[in-house]
Amino acid sequence: MAESDATLDDVSPPPRTPEPPVAATVVDRPTEEREPVTGGESDDDRTGTARYVHQGCLRSWREADRKNSFYRCTQCGEKYRFRSSGIASFLGHRYAVALLTLVILLIGGYLLGFVADRALEFTERDLLRTNGKLSPSLINYRALGDGLREFSSTIGVIAGDCQWASAREEHWKVVNETWSPNPSSTATTTTTTNETAAEIGWMVSHRPVRRNLTSCGTYWHAGTDAAVTANPVIAFLLHCARGVALFGLVEAFLGNVHRFYIAVNVTFRMFRPNWLPEPAVPHVHYVQPLLAAFCMDFLTWTRRRLKANRQHGYLFAPLQVQAALTTAVAAGFAGHVAWVVAGWFIKKGLSQVQDLVVDLDEDGTLAAPSREKQVKVE
């Protein structure tokens, strides 16, 4: 008994291997539905249409080898060949996720690089006083700029760009010491900060200064750090690297804030359990920021010593190298986020890609254009 026609609604979807389920539509012309044949004509003599698909066609399609890219319907005798679009070939490539991740990092890093430059300038204004004190903060957001500075200066020295050399940061320096019976009489309008020592009448004047030559410029045999600049390509890559590192540090900072909120919430609920909602159990998406928070902890604990090294013109002190590597780890977390986003884009893109199924004649050549059919991946 000949196999009967079946609609796509009546046919269970084929397995995902080797090919996804398809629904055929005719290209550049409306679909002509064939009415059920009665009388002496057999169902095997009818050619499958957009609405009526032979069971033999579906079976042959399930068993088709994508490497050979064609199959023959055992019921109506027609031949078909898969022809993928260019975007489908790219998205199906084994390196598509890696390439798209690189594109996301370059674009996102370039845009965030401008924000990173402003963050570095803000860090410069966070001066370390002569007594070695810094502004206290429970969740020290300034550590973000310190880690970014060490990362930028380290890769800058290696790549030949001293724009953000660590020792370029401002610091306080004694510029004048005078003795006067009346300290107020020696104050001048050019003094930025006046600090009176323990002895009465001893005036010490300080003002912020900036080094114009560090070991970065010395390493590249230049008179000043400003004379050491990279070519446009290297400068662009360094700019993107600063943006990616900033994103990783921001993720670490948010993880630090979230961890602090959980600790405060749990502690407060021990005394007033009904005043605050119970914190939700961290989802798998929160694990990465919580792990990145340890990078922010290290930078917070070492801020003062990092600034002390920068005051003395050091660029590769052991603590500075550790801070640069810690920031690089945070940038790795940002790369993982870009990898996940790239995978999501490819998954969404493949669900919209259309492959072209072309009928072949008996000789294996393309049939008339009117025979072309398009199948959409569902």
Short mmCIF file of C-alpha atoms in Angstrom, two decimals:
data_model
loop_
_atom_site.label_atom_id
_atom_site.label_comp_id
_atom_site.label_asym_id
_atom_site.label_seq_id
_atom_site.Cartn_x
_atom_site.Cartn_y
_atom_site.Cartn_z
CA MET A 1 0.00 0.00 0.00
CA ALA A 2 1.38 3.38 -0.97
CA GLU A 3 2.32 5.80 1.76
CA SER A 4 -0.21 8.63 2.13
CA ASP A 5 0.53 12.32 2.19
CA ALA A 6 0.96 14.00 5.58
CA THR A 7 0.84 17.63 6.53
CA LEU A 8 3.61 19.22 8.54
CA ASP A 9 1.23 19.45 11.49
CA ASP A 10 0.73 15.70 11.45
CA VAL A 11 4.41 14.83 11.21
CA SER A 12 6.48 14.71 14.37
CA PRO A 13 9.62 16.86 14.19
CA PRO A 14 12.76 14.97 13.21
CA PRO A 15 15.72 14.69 15.59
CA ARG A 16 18.20 17.57 15.73
CA THR A 17 20.79 15.42 14.03
CA PRO A 18 21.69 15.45 11.26
CA GLU A 19 19.31 18.31 10.33
CA PRO A 20 16.62 20.39 12.11
CA PRO A 21 12.96 20.18 11.06
CA VAL A 22 11.97 22.19 7.99
CA ALA A 23 8.85 23.65 6.44
CA ALA A 24 9.09 24.15 2.68
CA THR A 25 7.83 27.26 0.90
CA VAL A 26 8.19 28.15 -2.77
CA VAL A 27 10.46 31.08 -3.65
CA ASP A 28 9.19 34.08 -5.71
CA ARG A 29 5.78 32.62 -6.40
CA PRO A 30 2.70 31.64 -4.41
CA THR A 31 2.39 28.04 -3.34
CA GLU A 32 0.04 25.96 -5.45
CA GLU A 33 -1.58 23.40 -3.22
CA ARG A 34 -2.41 20.09 -4.84
CA GLU A 35 -5.80 18.64 -4.07
CA PRO A 36 -6.00 15.01 -2.97
CA VAL A 37 -5.90 12.74 -6.01
CA THR A 38 -8.74 10.28 -6.50
CA GLY A 39 -9.27 7.56 -9.02
CA GLY A 40 -6.55 5.63 -10.72
CA GLU A 41 -3.67 8.05 -9.95
CA SER A 42 -1.53 6.82 -7.08
CA ASP A 43 -0.21 8.98 -4.28
CA ASP A 44 3.28 7.90 -5.27
CA ASP A 45 2.89 9.75 -8.57
CA ARG A 46 2.25 13.08 -6.87
CA THR A 47 5.08 15.51 -6.15
CA GLY A 48 5.30 16.94 -2.64
CA THR A 49 4.22 20.58 -2.24
CA ALA A 50 4.57 23.22 0.43
CA ARG A 51 1.52 21.88 2.23
CA TYR A 52 1.74 18.17 1.49
CA VAL A 53 5.07 16.57 2.30
CA HIS A 54 5.74 12.95 1.48
CA GLN A 55 6.70 10.67 4.31
CA GLY A 56 9.41 9.35 2.02
CA CYS A 57 10.82 12.87 1.61
CA LEU A 58 10.97 13.34 5.36
CA ARG A 59 12.57 9.94 5.88
CA SER A 60 15.16 10.62 3.21
CA TRP A 61 15.80 14.03 4.70
CA ARG A 62 16.37 12.52 8.15
CA GLU A 63 18.83 10.02 6.74
CA ALA A 64 20.62 12.51 4.47
CA ASP A 65 24.32 13.14 4.95
CA ARG A 66 25.01 16.85 5.20
CA LYS A 67 28.49 16.23 3.84
CA ASN A 68 26.98 15.00 0.56
CA SER A 69 24.33 17.77 0.85
CA PHE A 70 21.65 16.05 -1.26
CA TYR A 71 19.06 13.30 -1.00
CA ARG A 72 16.40 11.59 -3.15
CA CYS A 73 12.79 11.12 -2.14
CA THR A 74 11.92 7.41 -2.24
CA GLN A 75 8.25 8.18 -2.89
CA CYS A 76 8.10 10.84 -5.60
CA GLY A 77 11.63 10.39 -6.95
CA GLU A 78 12.66 14.05 -6.74
CA LYS A 79 16.14 15.10 -5.70
CA TYR A 80 16.99 17.94 -3.34
CA ARG A 81 20.19 19.68 -2.30
CA PHE A 82 20.88 21.91 0.70
CA ARG A 83 22.48 25.25 -0.05
CA SER A 84 23.27 27.28 3.06
CA SER A 85 23.37 31.06 3.06
CA GLY A 86 26.62 32.86 3.82
CA ILE A 87 25.54 33.90 7.30
CA ALA A 88 24.55 30.31 8.07
CA SER A 89 27.99 29.07 7.05
CA PHE A 90 29.66 31.67 9.25
CA LEU A 91 27.50 31.07 12.32
CA GLY A 92 27.94 27.33 11.97
CA HIS A 93 31.74 27.60 11.88
CA ARG A 94 33.59 26.17 14.86
CA TYR A 95 35.41 29.47 15.47
CA ALA A 96 32.35 31.69 15.10
CA VAL A 97 31.92 32.15 18.86
CA ALA A 98 35.57 33.10 19.32
CA LEU A 99 35.49 35.62 16.46
CA LEU A 100 32.26 37.19 17.66
CA THR A 101 33.66 37.37 21.21
CA LEU A 102 36.69 39.22 19.89
CA VAL A 103 34.46 41.68 18.03
CA ILE A 104 32.38 42.31 21.15
CA LEU A 105 35.51 42.90 23.23
CA LEU A 106 36.95 45.34 20.68
CA ILE A 107 33.75 47.35 20.31
CA GLY A 108 32.86 47.31 23.99
CA GLY A 109 36.44 47.96 25.05
CA TYR A 110 36.74 50.91 22.67
CA LEU A 111 33.60 52.56 24.07
CA LEU A 112 34.47 51.86 27.70
CA GLY A 113 38.04 53.02 27.10
CA PHE A 114 36.90 56.65 27.19
CA VAL A 115 35.29 56.02 30.58
CA ALA A 116 38.48 54.30 31.74
CA ASP A 117 40.55 57.37 30.88
CA ARG A 118 38.25 59.53 33.03
CA ALA A 119 38.54 57.01 35.86
CA LEU A 120 42.33 57.20 35.68
CA GLU A 121 42.22 60.98 35.85
CA PHE A 122 39.97 60.71 38.89
CA THR A 123 42.49 58.39 40.53
CA GLU A 124 45.23 60.96 39.99
CA ARG A 125 43.32 63.45 42.16
CA ASP A 126 43.14 60.95 45.03
CA LEU A 127 46.38 62.21 46.58
CA LEU A 128 48.46 60.30 49.08
CA ARG A 129 49.48 62.69 51.85
CA THR A 130 52.98 62.82 53.27
CA ASN A 131 51.77 60.93 56.34
CA GLY A 132 50.67 58.01 54.14
CA LYS A 133 46.92 58.41 54.72
CA LEU A 134 44.11 57.88 52.24
CA SER A 135 40.42 58.64 52.42
CA PRO A 136 38.73 55.71 54.19
CA SER A 137 35.85 53.91 52.52
CA LEU A 138 33.93 50.80 53.51
CA ILE A 139 33.53 49.74 49.86
CA ASN A 140 36.49 51.53 48.33
CA TYR A 141 35.54 52.37 44.77
CA ARG A 142 38.86 54.20 44.38
CA ALA A 143 40.59 50.82 44.36
CA LEU A 144 39.02 50.31 40.93
CA GLY A 145 41.06 53.20 39.57
CA ASP A 146 44.24 52.01 41.30
CA GLY A 147 43.99 48.56 39.75
CA LEU A 148 43.25 50.08 36.36
CA ARG A 149 46.27 52.37 36.71
CA GLU A 150 48.67 49.52 37.48
CA PHE A 151 47.29 47.44 34.61
CA SER A 152 47.48 50.36 32.15
CA SER A 153 50.99 51.38 33.17
CA THR A 154 52.34 47.82 33.03
CA ILE A 155 51.05 47.02 29.54
CA GLY A 156 51.99 50.56 28.47
CA VAL A 157 55.64 50.10 29.41
CA ILE A 158 55.75 46.77 27.58
CA ALA A 159 54.04 48.17 24.45
CA GLY A 160 56.01 51.43 24.41
CA ASP A 161 53.38 53.90 25.61
CA CYS A 162 54.02 55.92 28.79
CA GLN A 163 50.78 57.89 28.73
CA TRP A 164 49.51 56.25 31.91
CA ALA A 165 52.81 55.44 33.66
CA SER A 166 52.12 54.78 37.34
CA ALA A 167 54.54 57.37 38.68
CA ARG A 168 52.80 60.05 36.62
CA GLU A 169 50.26 60.32 39.42
CA GLU A 170 50.30 63.52 41.47
CA HIS A 171 51.72 63.50 44.99
CA TRP A 172 52.56 66.03 47.66
CA LYS A 173 56.05 67.48 47.87
CA VAL A 174 57.68 69.95 50.26
CA VAL A 175 58.63 73.07 48.32
CA ASN A 176 59.40 75.64 51.04
CA GLU A 177 60.39 75.68 54.70
CA THR A 178 60.55 79.00 56.56
CA TRP A 179 60.90 80.12 60.16
CA SER A 180 58.81 82.99 61.44
CA PRO A 181 57.71 84.17 64.88
CA ASN A 182 54.22 84.52 63.47
CA PRO A 183 53.35 81.60 61.13
CA SER A 184 50.39 83.43 59.63
CA SER A 185 52.64 86.21 58.37
CA THR A 186 54.57 83.86 56.06
CA ALA A 187 51.55 82.41 54.29
CA THR A 188 51.50 83.16 50.58
CA THR A 189 48.79 82.97 48.00
CA THR A 190 50.81 80.52 45.91
CA THR A 191 50.73 77.81 48.56
CA THR A 192 48.20 75.10 47.88
CA THR A 193 48.25 73.51 51.35
CA ASN A 194 49.72 74.79 54.61
CA GLU A 195 50.58 72.40 57.41
CA THR A 196 52.09 73.68 60.67
CA ALA A 197 54.60 71.45 62.41
CA ALA A 198 54.78 70.87 66.16
CA GLU A 199 57.24 73.75 66.65
CA ILE A 200 55.61 77.16 66.92
CA GLY A 201 56.39 79.38 63.98
CA TRP A 202 57.72 76.67 61.65
CA MET A 203 55.88 76.84 58.34
CA VAL A 204 56.02 73.95 55.87
CA SER A 205 54.44 74.49 52.47
CA HIS A 206 53.29 71.64 50.20
CA ARG A 207 51.93 71.52 46.71
CA PRO A 208 51.05 68.66 44.34
CA VAL A 209 53.70 67.89 41.74
CA ARG A 210 53.88 65.41 38.92
CA ARG A 211 56.86 63.54 37.59
CA ASN A 212 57.56 64.08 33.90
CA LEU A 213 60.12 61.28 33.64
CA THR A 214 59.75 57.83 35.15
CA SER A 215 61.42 54.50 34.59
CA CYS A 216 59.08 54.06 31.61
CA GLY A 217 60.67 56.95 29.75
CA THR A 218 64.12 55.88 30.93
CA TYR A 219 63.54 52.36 29.64
CA TRP A 220 62.67 53.70 26.20
CA HIS A 221 65.57 56.23 26.26
CA ALA A 222 63.34 59.31 26.19
CA GLY A 223 63.68 62.65 27.93
CA THR A 224 60.09 62.64 29.22
CA ASP A 225 57.26 60.16 29.49
CA ALA A 226 55.20 62.24 27.07
CA ALA A 227 57.76 61.53 24.34
CA VAL A 228 57.06 57.78 24.48
CA THR A 229 53.92 57.13 22.44
CA ALA A 230 52.79 54.02 20.60
CA ASN A 231 51.69 53.79 16.97
CA PRO A 232 47.94 54.16 16.27
CA VAL A 233 47.28 50.40 16.15
CA ILE A 234 48.99 49.71 19.48
CA ALA A 235 47.34 52.78 21.00
CA PHE A 236 43.93 51.50 19.87
CA LEU A 237 44.55 48.06 21.37
CA LEU A 238 45.73 49.60 24.64
CA HIS A 239 42.63 51.78 24.67
CA CYS A 240 40.41 48.71 24.22
CA ALA A 241 42.36 46.80 26.88
CA ARG A 242 41.70 49.59 29.38
CA GLY A 243 38.00 49.45 28.57
CA VAL A 244 37.82 45.66 29.01
CA ALA A 245 39.74 45.89 32.29
CA LEU A 246 37.36 48.59 33.50
CA PHE A 247 34.36 46.35 32.77
CA GLY A 248 35.97 43.49 34.69
CA LEU A 249 36.72 45.75 37.67
CA VAL A 250 33.18 47.14 37.65
CA GLU A 251 31.88 43.57 37.72
CA ALA A 252 34.19 42.87 40.66
CA PHE A 253 32.97 46.02 42.41
CA LEU A 254 29.33 45.02 41.93
CA GLY A 255 30.12 41.57 43.29
CA ASN A 256 31.74 43.22 46.30
CA VAL A 257 28.64 45.36 46.88
CA HIS A 258 26.35 42.35 46.52
CA ARG A 259 28.43 40.35 48.97
CA PHE A 260 28.38 43.25 51.43
CA TYR A 261 24.58 43.49 51.11
CA ILE A 262 24.18 39.77 51.84
CA ALA A 263 26.36 40.08 54.95
CA VAL A 264 24.46 43.12 56.24
CA ASN A 265 21.09 41.55 55.45
CA VAL A 266 21.88 38.32 57.26
CA THR A 267 23.29 40.18 60.27
CA PHE A 268 20.31 42.52 60.50
CA ARG A 269 17.80 39.70 60.21
CA MET A 270 19.32 38.05 63.25
CA PHE A 271 17.81 40.86 65.35
CA ARG A 272 14.88 42.04 63.20
CA PRO A 273 13.91 39.14 60.92
CA ASN A 274 10.76 40.83 59.61
CA TRP A 275 12.21 44.19 58.65
CA LEU A 276 14.21 43.13 55.62
CA PRO A 277 13.36 40.53 52.98
CA GLU A 278 15.38 37.38 53.03
CA PRO A 279 18.17 37.58 50.45
CA ALA A 280 17.71 35.18 47.57
CA VAL A 281 20.11 32.31 47.16
CA PRO A 282 22.78 33.49 44.68
CA HIS A 283 22.01 32.22 41.20
CA VAL A 284 24.71 30.76 39.01
CA HIS A 285 24.92 34.11 37.22
CA TYR A 286 25.98 35.76 40.49
CA VAL A 287 28.84 33.36 41.12
CA GLN A 288 31.19 35.08 38.68
CA PRO A 289 30.80 38.60 40.19
CA LEU A 290 31.22 37.15 43.68
CA LEU A 291 34.46 35.47 42.61
CA ALA A 292 35.63 38.66 40.91
CA ALA A 293 35.00 40.52 44.18
CA PHE A 294 38.19 38.97 45.58
CA CYS A 295 40.13 40.97 42.98
CA MET A 296 38.63 44.15 44.40
CA ASP A 297 39.55 43.01 47.93
CA PHE A 298 43.21 42.65 47.00
CA LEU A 299 43.30 46.09 45.37
CA THR A 300 41.58 47.67 48.37
CA TRP A 301 44.03 46.17 50.85
CA THR A 302 47.08 47.32 48.87
CA ARG A 303 45.99 50.81 47.78
CA ARG A 304 48.25 52.78 50.08
CA ARG A 305 51.37 50.75 49.27
CA LEU A 306 50.63 50.98 45.54
CA LYS A 307 50.47 54.76 45.74
CA ALA A 308 53.66 54.85 47.79
CA ASN A 309 55.44 52.90 45.04
CA ARG A 310 54.10 55.27 42.41
CA GLN A 311 55.40 58.26 44.38
CA HIS A 312 58.92 56.86 44.19
CA GLY A 313 58.68 56.24 40.45
CA TYR A 314 58.43 52.45 40.59
CA LEU A 315 56.66 50.64 37.78
CA PHE A 316 57.47 46.97 38.29
CA ALA A 317 57.56 46.58 42.05
CA PRO A 318 56.33 43.10 43.12
CA LEU A 319 53.13 44.51 44.56
CA GLN A 320 52.45 46.49 41.39
CA VAL A 321 52.91 43.41 39.21
CA GLN A 322 50.49 41.51 41.43
CA ALA A 323 47.95 44.32 41.11
CA ALA A 324 48.32 44.29 37.31
CA LEU A 325 47.81 40.51 37.21
CA THR A 326 44.79 40.80 39.51
CA THR A 327 43.26 43.35 37.16
CA ALA A 328 44.02 41.04 34.23
CA VAL A 329 42.06 38.29 36.01
CA ALA A 330 39.13 40.70 36.36
CA ALA A 331 39.43 41.43 32.63
CA GLY A 332 39.22 37.67 32.06
CA PHE A 333 35.83 37.67 33.79
CA ALA A 334 34.77 40.37 31.32
CA GLY A 335 35.94 38.14 28.47
CA HIS A 336 33.77 35.32 29.81
CA VAL A 337 30.75 37.63 29.76
CA ALA A 338 31.53 38.49 26.13
CA TRP A 339 31.80 34.76 25.33
CA VAL A 340 28.36 34.10 26.81
CA VAL A 341 26.84 37.02 24.90
CA ALA A 342 28.44 35.81 21.65
CA GLY A 343 26.99 32.34 22.15
CA TRP A 344 23.56 33.83 22.74
CA PHE A 345 23.78 35.92 19.57
CA ILE A 346 24.79 32.90 17.49
CA LYS A 347 22.00 30.80 18.95
CA LYS A 348 19.44 33.49 18.14
CA GLY A 349 20.96 34.02 14.70
CA LEU A 350 20.85 30.36 13.72
CA SER A 351 17.16 30.19 14.65
CA GLN A 352 16.48 32.81 11.96
CA VAL A 353 18.76 31.46 9.22
CA GLN A 354 17.21 30.02 6.07
CA ASP A 355 18.70 27.24 4.01
CA LEU A 356 17.79 26.82 0.36
CA VAL A 357 16.69 23.42 -0.92
CA VAL A 358 17.06 23.15 -4.69
CA ASP A 359 15.56 20.40 -6.84
CA LEU A 360 17.98 18.53 -9.07
CA ASP A 361 17.25 16.76 -12.30
CA GLU A 362 18.34 13.23 -13.10
CA ASP A 363 21.84 14.38 -14.14
CA GLY A 364 22.45 16.11 -10.82
CA THR A 365 22.28 19.65 -12.29
CA LEU A 366 20.07 22.45 -11.08
CA ALA A 367 16.51 22.28 -12.29
CA ALA A 368 14.50 25.22 -13.62
CA PRO A 369 14.35 28.30 -11.34
CA SER A 370 10.65 27.75 -10.80
CA ARG A 371 11.49 24.50 -9.03
CA GLU A 372 13.49 26.18 -6.27
CA LYS A 373 12.14 25.83 -2.80
CA GLN A 374 13.15 27.42 0.42
CA VAL A 375 13.06 25.76 3.78
CA LYS A 376 13.11 27.64 7.02
CA VAL A 377 14.73 26.17 10.10
CA GLU A 378 12.18 25.96 12.86
#
